[in-house]
Amino acid sequence: MRLLHTSDWHLGRAFHRVNMLGAQAEFIGHLVTTAHEREVDAVVVSGDVYDRAVPPLAAVELFDDALHRLAELGVPTVMISGNHDSARRLGVGAGLIGRAGIHLRTEPAACGTPVVLADAHGDVAFYGLPYLEPALVKDEFGVEKAGHESVLAAAMGRVRADLAGRAPGTRSVVLAHAFVTGGRASDSERDITVGGVAAVPAGVFDGVDYVALGHLHGSQTITARVRYSGSPLPYSFSEADHRKSMWLVDLAADGSVAAERVDCPVPRPLARIRGTLEELLADPELARHEEAWVEATLTDPIRPADPMARLAERFPHALSLVFAPERAPGDPDASYARRLAGRSDQQIAQDFVAHVRGVGPDERELAVLREAFDAVRAEGAAREVAR
Ligand SMILES: [Mn+2]
């Protein structure tokens, strides 16, 4: 059976001030063409279909168009909700849409109920595990301590139990939206840390033939059977070195896996450039980035006048300016944004404690901070569910 694995479409998301709907529509076209030309048997979409719980109308219309085109193609599709989606909203109409061969799995309670597709070699059971917010699903799974690993392990327990009851030789695919240990994050995923821990070990998924992951926006191979497709488009400059793609996976009769990377259309390359404004405007090396979406880090000791307008004379698609005046290393005046870059909310809070008190938080205080961050996140997620 041949699968096409993608995730993290984030329909409706902009890239800085660029509306990405056109590029997202082009990607949908590419997906449909690939599914057709490469004779794909099933499409799997591993969450974050939308960028927000209540997406803009144009994004909903694009999703509707995608559903129609996939249904017309006649290729069965399995989709789950991600941490950016409202599972409840995305799941509206799932029963009807399912009759058209597009299976939306947004209910944590249905983790152990697969979509069963068949090829010449027998059945393949597709288990859609929507993003599981630990605080919200711990009762459903009967786990005492709400954490990503414990709820995913419980969901996988249901998957294995169901699989054990099926005909011998039934192959299995799991869709999940999670941060698996060994994966590399970028700047465009929303933090899902609970209890100070975001990552779950890949071993949680042992026993299934292929795990189609979503959440991390870079394409990644955790093991031959556990992969991230990554997002089809960049959503932050930290993805400048990503090659955006999907996985075309051949699942053989014996459950062995062969995966091929299928590139996504590139609306415009990304470039991160650094130097004084005068250097950036003059350096002949940078000519190759003139048509790119550019993030420029200006190292001028004094902020130049009207820098974006001047930069745009050479780089008309410049989108982001960062000021990083060259000073001695360790200078406390380094820009606030630069000091915060790459640190989690919890790390920033811990460093703040250390900064004002001279000593960082001890174990007990760390636990208080973790609980506070978890409570805020759980409350946000609960509000989204209630809406
Ligand atoms: Mn995402």
XYZ file of C-alpha atoms and ligand atoms in Angstrom:
388
model
C 0.000 0.000 0.000
C 1.295 3.404 -0.952
C 0.696 6.329 1.419
C 1.265 10.032 1.046
C 2.076 11.534 4.463
C 1.778 15.264 5.143
C 0.899 17.487 8.125
C 0.922 21.008 9.533
C -0.781 22.812 6.677
C -1.700 25.689 9.018
C -4.272 26.963 6.540
C -4.864 30.671 7.118
C -1.439 31.345 8.605
C 0.551 34.251 7.252
C 4.324 34.422 6.924
C 5.180 37.795 8.417
C 3.066 40.141 6.316
C 2.660 37.740 3.391
C -0.734 36.086 3.044
C 0.079 32.424 2.350
C -3.339 31.314 1.091
C -2.182 31.350 -2.529
C 0.835 29.197 -1.674
C -1.347 26.928 0.456
C -3.761 26.481 -2.470
C -0.832 25.663 -4.722
C 0.333 23.050 -2.230
C -3.139 21.451 -2.149
C -3.000 21.240 -5.948
C 0.442 19.631 -5.723
C -0.815 17.121 -3.152
C -3.753 16.116 -5.347
C -1.546 15.844 -8.449
C 1.027 13.756 -6.572
C -1.648 11.440 -5.158
C -2.971 10.925 -8.685
C 0.296 10.614 -10.612
C 2.080 8.433 -8.047
C -0.963 6.175 -7.692
C -1.291 6.704 -3.982
C -3.667 4.426 -2.069
C -4.199 6.679 0.946
C -3.406 10.228 2.041
C -2.625 10.854 5.727
C -2.678 14.327 7.263
C -1.233 14.408 10.778
C -2.789 17.474 12.324
C -2.661 21.269 12.326
C -4.899 21.475 9.293
C -5.714 25.008 10.382
C -3.556 27.525 12.187
C -6.153 28.472 14.776
C -9.251 27.176 16.491
C -11.401 29.694 14.609
C -9.785 30.042 11.193
C -10.567 32.845 8.752
C -13.293 32.132 6.203
C -10.833 31.981 3.289
C -8.964 29.174 5.073
C -12.183 27.235 5.685
C -13.049 27.608 1.989
C -9.619 26.318 0.983
C -10.063 23.306 3.253
C -13.503 22.707 1.741
C -11.920 22.823 -1.717
C -9.227 20.353 -0.586
C -11.894 17.958 0.721
C -13.785 18.087 -2.567
C -10.686 17.491 -4.646
C -9.524 14.582 -2.498
C -13.005 13.054 -2.585
C -13.207 13.453 -6.366
C -9.838 11.781 -6.710
C -11.249 8.804 -4.858
C -8.131 8.338 -2.726
C -9.114 7.588 0.891
C -7.785 10.179 3.300
C -7.265 10.025 7.063
C -6.798 13.273 8.999
C -6.356 14.118 12.667
C -6.587 17.399 14.557
C -3.394 19.034 15.870
C -2.732 21.351 18.776
C -3.567 24.365 16.637
C -6.924 22.980 15.485
C -10.105 23.069 17.474
C -10.839 19.332 17.470
C -14.533 20.003 18.029
C -14.863 22.464 15.169
C -12.739 20.443 12.749
C -14.801 17.371 13.618
C -18.129 18.936 12.644
C -19.572 16.950 9.747
C -16.951 14.207 10.095
C -19.625 11.508 9.787
C -20.875 12.845 6.471
C -17.411 13.648 5.154
C -16.408 10.097 6.041
C -18.967 8.788 3.556
C -16.938 10.544 0.860
C -13.838 8.615 1.952
C -12.254 11.342 4.027
C -11.884 10.224 7.607
C -11.475 12.998 10.148
C -10.351 11.695 13.525
C -10.702 14.331 16.228
C -12.131 12.287 19.112
C -9.616 10.989 21.684
C -12.122 8.278 22.646
C -11.929 6.808 19.121
C -8.143 6.188 19.226
C -8.626 2.429 19.177
C -11.116 2.409 16.302
C -9.226 2.341 13.009
C -10.134 3.232 9.469
C -9.525 -0.069 7.681
C -8.352 0.051 4.070
C -7.286 -2.946 2.051
C -4.950 -3.744 -0.817
C -4.092 -6.981 -2.624
C -2.135 -8.165 0.447
C -4.892 -7.628 2.995
C -6.001 -5.022 5.513
C -4.194 -1.932 6.726
C -5.632 -0.405 9.917
C -5.176 3.381 10.217
C -5.414 4.670 13.788
C -5.907 8.430 14.017
C -4.675 9.798 17.367
C -5.689 13.453 17.481
C -3.459 15.801 19.484
C -3.937 14.707 23.089
C -3.818 17.598 25.563
C -2.822 15.742 28.730
C -4.981 17.696 31.195
C -8.070 17.301 29.012
C -7.808 13.585 28.193
C -6.355 12.080 31.364
C -9.792 10.981 32.576
C -10.650 9.458 29.203
C -7.496 7.344 29.374
C -7.581 6.781 33.127
C -4.048 8.052 33.725
C -3.206 9.593 37.079
C -0.459 11.970 36.143
C -1.285 13.995 33.069
C 1.727 14.006 30.762
C 2.279 13.583 27.038
C 3.966 10.220 27.437
C 1.320 8.750 29.752
C -1.672 9.725 27.600
C -0.008 8.669 24.346
C 1.030 5.368 25.937
C -2.572 4.797 27.015
C -3.873 5.652 23.544
C -1.327 3.272 22.013
C -2.491 0.623 24.454
C -5.915 0.847 22.837
C -4.332 0.679 19.383
C -2.419 -2.507 20.268
C -5.471 -4.074 21.890
C -7.546 -3.482 18.765
C -4.772 -4.682 16.477
C -4.359 -7.873 18.501
C -7.990 -8.715 17.779
C -7.583 -8.419 14.003
C -6.619 -11.019 11.426
C -2.940 -12.022 11.607
C -0.908 -10.058 9.097
C -3.049 -6.918 9.410
C -0.684 -4.007 8.833
C -1.000 -0.814 10.851
C -0.443 2.924 10.487
C -0.721 5.425 13.352
C -1.250 9.145 12.846
C -0.171 11.257 15.830
C 0.545 14.881 16.619
C 3.302 15.004 19.213
C 6.872 15.988 20.009
C 8.893 12.797 19.769
C 12.339 12.630 21.400
C 15.100 13.282 18.920
C 12.990 15.632 16.811
C 14.198 19.169 16.126
C 11.856 22.111 16.684
C 11.710 25.399 14.779
C 10.227 28.774 15.778
C 6.768 28.103 14.330
C 5.377 25.273 16.471
C 3.286 26.211 19.475
C 4.891 24.977 22.697
C 3.144 21.907 24.110
C 5.344 21.394 27.181
C 3.562 19.853 30.172
C 5.306 19.292 33.498
C 8.473 20.635 31.918
C 8.385 17.775 29.400
C 7.239 18.047 25.797
C 8.936 15.058 24.190
C 7.815 11.430 24.240
C 10.142 8.542 23.357
C 9.578 6.940 19.954
C 9.245 3.596 21.751
C 5.705 4.619 22.717
C 4.750 3.687 19.140
C 6.409 0.259 19.097
C 4.430 -2.471 17.379
C 2.995 -0.562 14.421
C 4.315 -0.565 10.882
C 4.339 3.171 10.180
C 3.882 6.244 12.384
C 2.925 9.394 10.473
C 3.805 12.263 12.780
C 2.795 15.892 12.776
C 3.764 18.870 14.968
C 7.416 19.557 14.148
C 7.720 21.658 11.014
C 10.923 20.169 9.620
C 10.910 16.852 7.734
C 12.543 14.292 10.020
C 13.247 10.598 10.192
C 13.164 9.460 13.823
C 13.374 5.806 12.770
C 12.616 4.233 9.387
C 9.051 3.687 10.609
C 8.559 6.909 12.588
C 8.703 10.094 10.555
C 7.683 13.731 10.500
C 6.591 15.042 7.131
C 7.052 18.634 8.331
C 4.932 21.524 7.142
C 4.569 22.024 3.373
C 5.481 25.700 3.720
C 7.807 27.697 5.976
C 6.155 29.654 8.775
C 9.254 31.207 10.361
C 12.723 32.238 9.232
C 14.167 29.506 11.446
C 13.023 27.175 8.636
C 15.287 28.842 6.059
C 17.348 25.644 5.731
C 14.344 23.278 5.556
C 13.479 21.366 2.418
C 9.677 21.209 2.539
C 8.316 17.852 1.469
C 5.936 14.942 1.992
C 6.728 11.263 2.530
C 5.637 8.786 -0.100
C 5.614 5.538 1.847
C 5.369 2.054 0.392
C 4.087 -0.400 2.948
C 4.932 -3.873 1.677
C 2.941 -7.055 2.240
C 5.197 -7.977 5.196
C 4.861 -4.510 6.758
C 8.306 -3.307 5.713
C 8.585 0.367 4.854
C 10.279 2.255 2.015
C 9.958 6.041 2.062
C 10.651 8.572 -0.666
C 10.753 12.320 -0.171
C 8.481 14.326 -2.485
C 9.302 18.029 -2.567
C 6.630 20.702 -2.168
C 6.428 23.757 -4.401
C 8.570 26.648 -3.132
C 6.649 29.925 -3.384
C 9.826 31.915 -2.744
C 13.128 30.942 -1.092
C 14.040 32.241 2.381
C 17.289 33.969 3.233
C 18.767 35.165 6.502
C 21.458 37.765 5.979
C 23.606 39.607 8.494
C 25.819 42.675 8.434
C 25.685 46.457 8.556
C 23.054 47.995 6.303
C 25.756 49.325 3.967
C 27.359 45.872 3.720
C 24.028 44.240 2.916
C 23.278 46.792 0.220
C 26.710 46.444 -1.391
C 27.835 42.811 -0.997
C 27.780 41.182 -4.478
C 27.532 37.740 -2.790
C 23.994 38.610 -1.702
C 22.707 39.100 -5.256
C 21.330 35.544 -5.164
C 18.958 36.544 -2.343
C 17.474 39.584 -4.066
C 14.245 37.749 -4.933
C 14.018 35.850 -1.630
C 11.948 36.526 1.457
C 14.666 38.100 3.559
C 15.328 38.448 7.251
C 18.130 40.922 7.770
C 20.072 41.189 10.997
C 21.615 44.628 11.118
C 24.844 44.878 13.072
C 25.249 48.667 12.797
C 26.329 50.054 16.194
C 23.797 52.835 15.708
C 20.425 52.070 14.181
C 20.387 53.516 10.639
C 17.543 55.736 9.471
C 14.649 54.129 7.575
C 16.375 50.732 7.334
C 13.474 48.695 5.914
C 12.826 51.092 3.049
C 16.504 51.159 2.153
C 16.836 47.389 2.396
C 13.763 46.968 0.184
C 15.488 48.881 -2.624
C 17.732 45.870 -3.099
C 15.586 43.150 -1.489
C 11.981 43.992 -2.401
C 10.705 40.948 -0.461
C 12.455 41.761 2.800
C 10.066 40.899 5.627
C 11.937 40.999 8.882
C 14.537 43.218 10.486
C 16.505 42.293 13.572
C 18.839 44.748 15.263
C 21.936 43.235 16.784
C 24.497 45.988 17.223
C 27.967 44.492 17.415
C 29.169 44.851 20.988
C 31.493 42.983 23.272
C 30.151 39.470 24.038
C 28.236 39.277 27.301
C 27.218 42.936 27.078
C 23.997 43.226 29.124
C 22.634 45.670 26.550
C 22.185 42.916 23.946
C 18.686 43.291 22.548
C 15.792 41.855 24.519
C 14.556 39.789 21.578
C 18.022 38.336 21.117
C 18.288 37.391 24.764
C 14.923 35.614 24.654
C 15.496 33.838 21.336
C 15.370 30.051 21.547
C 14.238 29.954 25.208
C 10.972 28.438 26.377
C 8.545 30.414 28.532
C 9.516 28.296 31.501
C 13.231 28.890 30.918
C 12.622 32.627 30.719
C 10.754 32.533 34.047
C 13.549 30.496 35.660
C 16.181 32.902 34.393
C 14.105 35.800 35.669
C 14.119 34.298 39.165
C 17.881 33.879 38.942
C 18.258 37.448 37.683
C 16.260 39.173 40.442
C 17.405 36.938 43.314
C 20.886 35.987 42.274
C 20.022 32.285 42.694
C 17.858 30.198 40.352
C 14.751 28.309 41.520
C 15.225 25.149 43.586
C 13.362 21.870 42.893
C 10.249 22.942 44.800
C 10.111 26.300 43.099
C 10.671 24.672 39.709
C 7.653 22.464 40.372
C 5.556 25.535 41.231
C 6.606 27.204 37.978
C 5.833 24.060 35.974
C 2.415 23.734 37.563
C 1.651 27.374 36.830
C 2.603 27.031 33.162
C 0.655 23.772 32.815
C -2.406 25.368 34.432
C -2.300 28.317 32.032
C -1.970 26.021 29.032
C -4.709 23.658 30.221
C -7.008 26.594 30.836
C -6.353 27.924 27.345
C -7.032 24.516 25.811
C -10.206 24.054 27.892
C -11.458 27.465 26.805
C -10.924 26.454 23.185
C -12.927 23.270 23.726
C -15.763 25.164 25.425
C -16.003 27.776 22.703
Mn 2.025 22.678 13.538
